[in-house]
Amino acid sequence: VVINQSLPLGATLVSINPSQGTFTQSGNNLICRLGTVLVGFNASVVIVVKPSITGTLTTTATVTSGQADPVAGNNTVTATTQVAPPFVSIVAAGASVITESGPVNGAIDNAELATVSLRLRNVGNINETNLTAILLATNGITPLPPNNPQKYGVLTPSGAPVSRPFSFTAAGPGGSEVLATLLLMDGSIQ
């Protein structure tokens, strides 16, 4: 069994690992000679490339064999993927009341001292490595020490949300809304 695969334009080969057999590279073409693959068994090839462009990358692989193939129509496959430039995108991922000084009712009341856990998540495609957040004095919130600012640290792409506690005094008439606004920085860079 032999697999011929073209490297996508705008990509360079990082590694290639066939589960059996050997491989060679001739220009933009990869040739994996897997040898005999017995009935009921599998062979695989893992190819890692590094894109040098953004946009659509396309590759095509074709399998051939010295044996007759009763279904020759499934011997070629084309794969496409979108390559995006690296970016970090931090989004709110929820909040929970930890403590409250007024009536303990799960709501933040006027003039109440509250500590809330604010969760953030990275929906980008690279790590945010040094996230720091400052709770701003706005929208009915007066931040209190000692937990402002808070270091969130590393947020991985599409990883679990990370939470940190923030304390503040709420202001506003009953039934009004307080809105926590965070200033986000990568270390000391806004």
CSV table of C-alpha atoms in Angstrom, one decimal:
chain,number,residue,atom,x,y,z
A,1,VAL,CA,0.0,0.0,0.0
A,2,VAL,CA,1.4,3.4,-1.0
A,3,ILE,CA,0.0,6.8,-0.1
A,4,ASN,CA,0.8,9.9,-2.2
A,5,GLN,CA,0.0,13.2,-0.5
A,6,SER,CA,0.6,16.7,-1.6
A,7,LEU,CA,1.7,19.2,1.0
A,8,PRO,CA,-0.7,22.2,1.1
A,9,LEU,CA,0.8,25.3,-0.5
A,10,GLY,CA,2.0,27.7,2.2
A,11,ALA,CA,2.9,24.9,4.6
A,12,THR,CA,6.1,23.2,5.5
A,13,LEU,CA,6.5,19.7,6.8
A,14,VAL,CA,7.2,19.4,10.5
A,15,SER,CA,7.0,15.7,11.0
A,16,ILE,CA,5.6,12.5,9.5
A,17,ASN,CA,5.0,9.3,11.4
A,18,PRO,CA,3.6,6.2,9.6
A,19,SER,CA,2.5,3.4,11.8
A,20,GLN,CA,4.5,1.1,9.6
A,21,GLY,CA,6.7,1.3,6.5
A,22,THR,CA,8.7,4.3,5.3
A,23,PHE,CA,8.2,7.7,3.8
A,24,THR,CA,10.1,10.0,1.4
A,25,GLN,CA,9.6,13.6,0.3
A,26,SER,CA,10.0,14.7,-3.2
A,27,GLY,CA,9.4,18.5,-3.4
A,28,ASN,CA,5.8,19.1,-2.4
A,29,ASN,CA,4.9,15.4,-2.6
A,30,LEU,CA,5.0,12.9,0.3
A,31,ILE,CA,5.2,9.2,-0.4
A,32,CYS,CA,4.4,6.7,2.3
A,33,ARG,CA,5.2,3.1,1.5
A,34,LEU,CA,3.2,1.2,4.1
A,35,GLY,CA,3.9,-2.3,2.7
A,36,THR,CA,1.3,-5.0,3.3
A,37,VAL,CA,-1.8,-4.2,5.3
A,38,LEU,CA,-3.7,-7.4,6.1
A,39,VAL,CA,-7.4,-7.7,5.8
A,40,GLY,CA,-9.1,-6.4,9.0
A,41,PHE,CA,-6.0,-4.4,10.1
A,42,ASN,CA,-5.2,-0.7,9.8
A,43,ALA,CA,-2.2,1.5,9.0
A,44,SER,CA,-2.1,5.2,9.6
A,45,VAL,CA,0.1,8.2,8.9
A,46,VAL,CA,0.3,11.3,11.0
A,47,ILE,CA,1.5,14.3,9.2
A,48,VAL,CA,2.2,17.6,11.0
A,49,VAL,CA,2.7,20.8,8.9
A,50,LYS,CA,3.4,24.4,9.9
A,51,PRO,CA,1.5,27.0,7.9
A,52,SER,CA,3.2,30.1,6.7
A,53,ILE,CA,0.0,31.8,5.5
A,54,THR,CA,-3.5,32.4,6.8
A,55,GLY,CA,-6.5,31.3,4.9
A,56,THR,CA,-7.5,28.0,3.4
A,57,LEU,CA,-5.0,25.1,3.2
A,58,THR,CA,-5.9,22.1,1.0
A,59,THR,CA,-4.2,18.7,0.7
A,60,THR,CA,-5.0,15.6,-1.3
A,61,ALA,CA,-4.0,12.0,-0.6
A,62,THR,CA,-4.3,9.0,-2.9
A,63,VAL,CA,-3.9,5.4,-1.9
A,64,THR,CA,-2.7,2.8,-4.4
A,65,SER,CA,-1.9,-0.9,-4.1
A,66,GLY,CA,-0.6,-3.8,-6.2
A,67,GLN,CA,-3.8,-5.7,-5.3
A,68,ALA,CA,-7.1,-5.2,-7.1
A,69,ASP,CA,-9.4,-2.8,-5.2
A,70,PRO,CA,-13.1,-3.6,-5.6
A,71,VAL,CA,-14.0,0.0,-4.5
A,72,ALA,CA,-11.5,2.2,-6.3
A,73,GLY,CA,-13.7,5.3,-5.9
A,74,ASN,CA,-12.7,5.8,-2.2
A,75,ASN,CA,-9.0,5.9,-2.8
A,76,THR,CA,-8.6,9.7,-2.9
A,77,VAL,CA,-9.5,12.2,-0.2
A,78,THR,CA,-9.1,16.0,-0.1
A,79,ALA,CA,-9.0,17.8,3.2
A,80,THR,CA,-9.3,21.6,3.8
A,81,THR,CA,-8.7,23.6,6.9
A,82,GLN,CA,-8.8,27.3,7.8
A,83,VAL,CA,-5.7,28.9,9.3
A,84,ALA,CA,-6.4,31.9,11.4
A,85,PRO,CA,-3.8,34.4,12.6
A,86,PRO,CA,-2.9,33.9,16.3
A,87,PHE,CA,-5.3,35.7,18.6
A,88,VAL,CA,-6.4,35.9,22.3
A,89,SER,CA,-10.1,36.6,23.0
A,90,ILE,CA,-11.2,36.8,26.7
A,91,VAL,CA,-14.9,36.5,27.4
A,92,ALA,CA,-17.0,36.5,30.6
A,93,ALA,CA,-17.9,33.0,31.6
A,94,GLY,CA,-20.1,33.5,34.6
A,95,ALA,CA,-20.3,35.0,38.1
A,96,SER,CA,-21.2,33.7,41.6
A,97,VAL,CA,-21.9,35.5,44.8
A,98,ILE,CA,-19.4,34.2,47.5
A,99,THR,CA,-20.3,36.4,50.4
A,100,GLU,CA,-22.7,39.3,51.1
A,101,SER,CA,-23.1,41.5,54.1
A,102,GLY,CA,-26.7,42.5,53.9
A,103,PRO,CA,-29.6,40.1,53.9
A,104,VAL,CA,-28.3,36.8,52.7
A,105,ASN,CA,-30.6,36.3,49.7
A,106,GLY,CA,-28.3,35.5,46.8
A,107,ALA,CA,-28.8,39.0,45.4
A,108,ILE,CA,-26.6,42.1,45.8
A,109,ASP,CA,-28.5,44.8,47.7
A,110,ASN,CA,-27.9,48.6,47.9
A,111,ALA,CA,-24.9,49.5,50.1
A,112,GLU,CA,-24.1,45.8,50.6
A,113,LEU,CA,-20.5,44.6,50.8
A,114,ALA,CA,-20.2,41.6,48.4
A,115,THR,CA,-17.5,39.3,47.1
A,116,VAL,CA,-18.2,37.7,43.8
A,117,SER,CA,-16.3,35.1,41.8
A,118,LEU,CA,-15.9,36.4,38.2
A,119,ARG,CA,-15.0,33.7,35.7
A,120,LEU,CA,-13.1,34.4,32.4
A,121,ARG,CA,-12.4,32.1,29.5
A,122,ASN,CA,-10.1,32.4,26.4
A,123,VAL,CA,-11.9,31.6,23.2
A,124,GLY,CA,-8.9,32.5,21.0
A,125,ASN,CA,-6.4,30.1,19.5
A,126,ILE,CA,-3.3,30.8,21.6
A,127,ASN,CA,-2.5,31.0,25.3
A,128,GLU,CA,-3.1,34.1,27.3
A,129,THR,CA,0.0,33.8,29.5
A,130,ASN,CA,-0.2,36.6,32.1
A,131,LEU,CA,-3.8,37.9,32.5
A,132,THR,CA,-4.5,40.4,35.2
A,133,ALA,CA,-7.9,42.0,35.8
A,134,ILE,CA,-8.9,45.2,37.7
A,135,LEU,CA,-12.5,45.7,38.9
A,136,LEU,CA,-13.4,49.2,37.8
A,137,ALA,CA,-15.4,51.7,40.0
A,138,THR,CA,-18.4,52.0,37.7
A,139,ASN,CA,-22.0,50.9,37.2
A,140,GLY,CA,-22.9,50.9,40.9
A,141,ILE,CA,-19.7,49.2,42.0
A,142,THR,CA,-17.0,50.5,44.4
A,143,PRO,CA,-14.1,48.0,44.5
A,144,LEU,CA,-12.6,47.1,47.9
A,145,PRO,CA,-9.2,45.8,48.7
A,146,PRO,CA,-7.5,43.3,49.1
A,147,ASN,CA,-8.4,41.4,46.0
A,148,ASN,CA,-8.2,44.1,43.3
A,149,PRO,CA,-6.3,43.6,41.0
A,150,GLN,CA,-6.4,39.8,40.5
A,151,LYS,CA,-4.0,37.7,38.5
A,152,TYR,CA,-5.8,35.1,36.4
A,153,GLY,CA,-2.5,33.8,35.0
A,154,VAL,CA,-2.6,31.4,32.0
A,155,LEU,CA,-5.8,31.0,30.1
A,156,THR,CA,-5.6,28.2,27.5
A,157,PRO,CA,-7.5,28.3,24.2
A,158,SER,CA,-11.0,26.9,24.7
A,159,GLY,CA,-9.9,25.8,28.2
A,160,ALA,CA,-11.9,25.7,31.4
A,161,PRO,CA,-13.0,29.1,32.8
A,162,VAL,CA,-10.8,30.6,35.5
A,163,SER,CA,-12.4,32.4,38.4
A,164,ARG,CA,-11.1,35.0,40.9
A,165,PRO,CA,-12.8,36.8,43.8
A,166,PHE,CA,-13.6,40.5,43.7
A,167,SER,CA,-15.0,42.5,46.7
A,168,PHE,CA,-17.0,45.7,46.3
A,169,THR,CA,-19.8,47.8,47.8
A,170,ALA,CA,-22.9,48.0,45.7
A,171,ALA,CA,-24.8,51.3,45.2
A,172,GLY,CA,-28.1,52.0,43.6
A,173,PRO,CA,-31.8,51.9,44.3
A,174,GLY,CA,-33.5,48.6,45.0
A,175,GLY,CA,-34.1,46.5,42.0
A,176,SER,CA,-31.4,48.3,40.0
A,177,GLU,CA,-28.6,46.5,38.2
A,178,VAL,CA,-24.9,46.6,39.1
A,179,LEU,CA,-22.5,45.6,36.4
A,180,ALA,CA,-19.0,44.5,37.1
A,181,THR,CA,-16.5,45.8,34.5
A,182,LEU,CA,-13.0,44.5,34.4
A,183,LEU,CA,-10.0,46.2,32.9
A,184,LEU,CA,-8.0,43.3,31.4
A,185,MET,CA,-4.2,43.4,31.0
A,186,ASP,CA,-1.5,41.0,29.8
A,187,GLY,CA,0.8,41.5,32.8
A,188,SER,CA,1.0,45.3,32.9
A,189,ILE,CA,-0.1,45.9,29.3
A,190,GLN,CA,-3.7,47.0,28.7
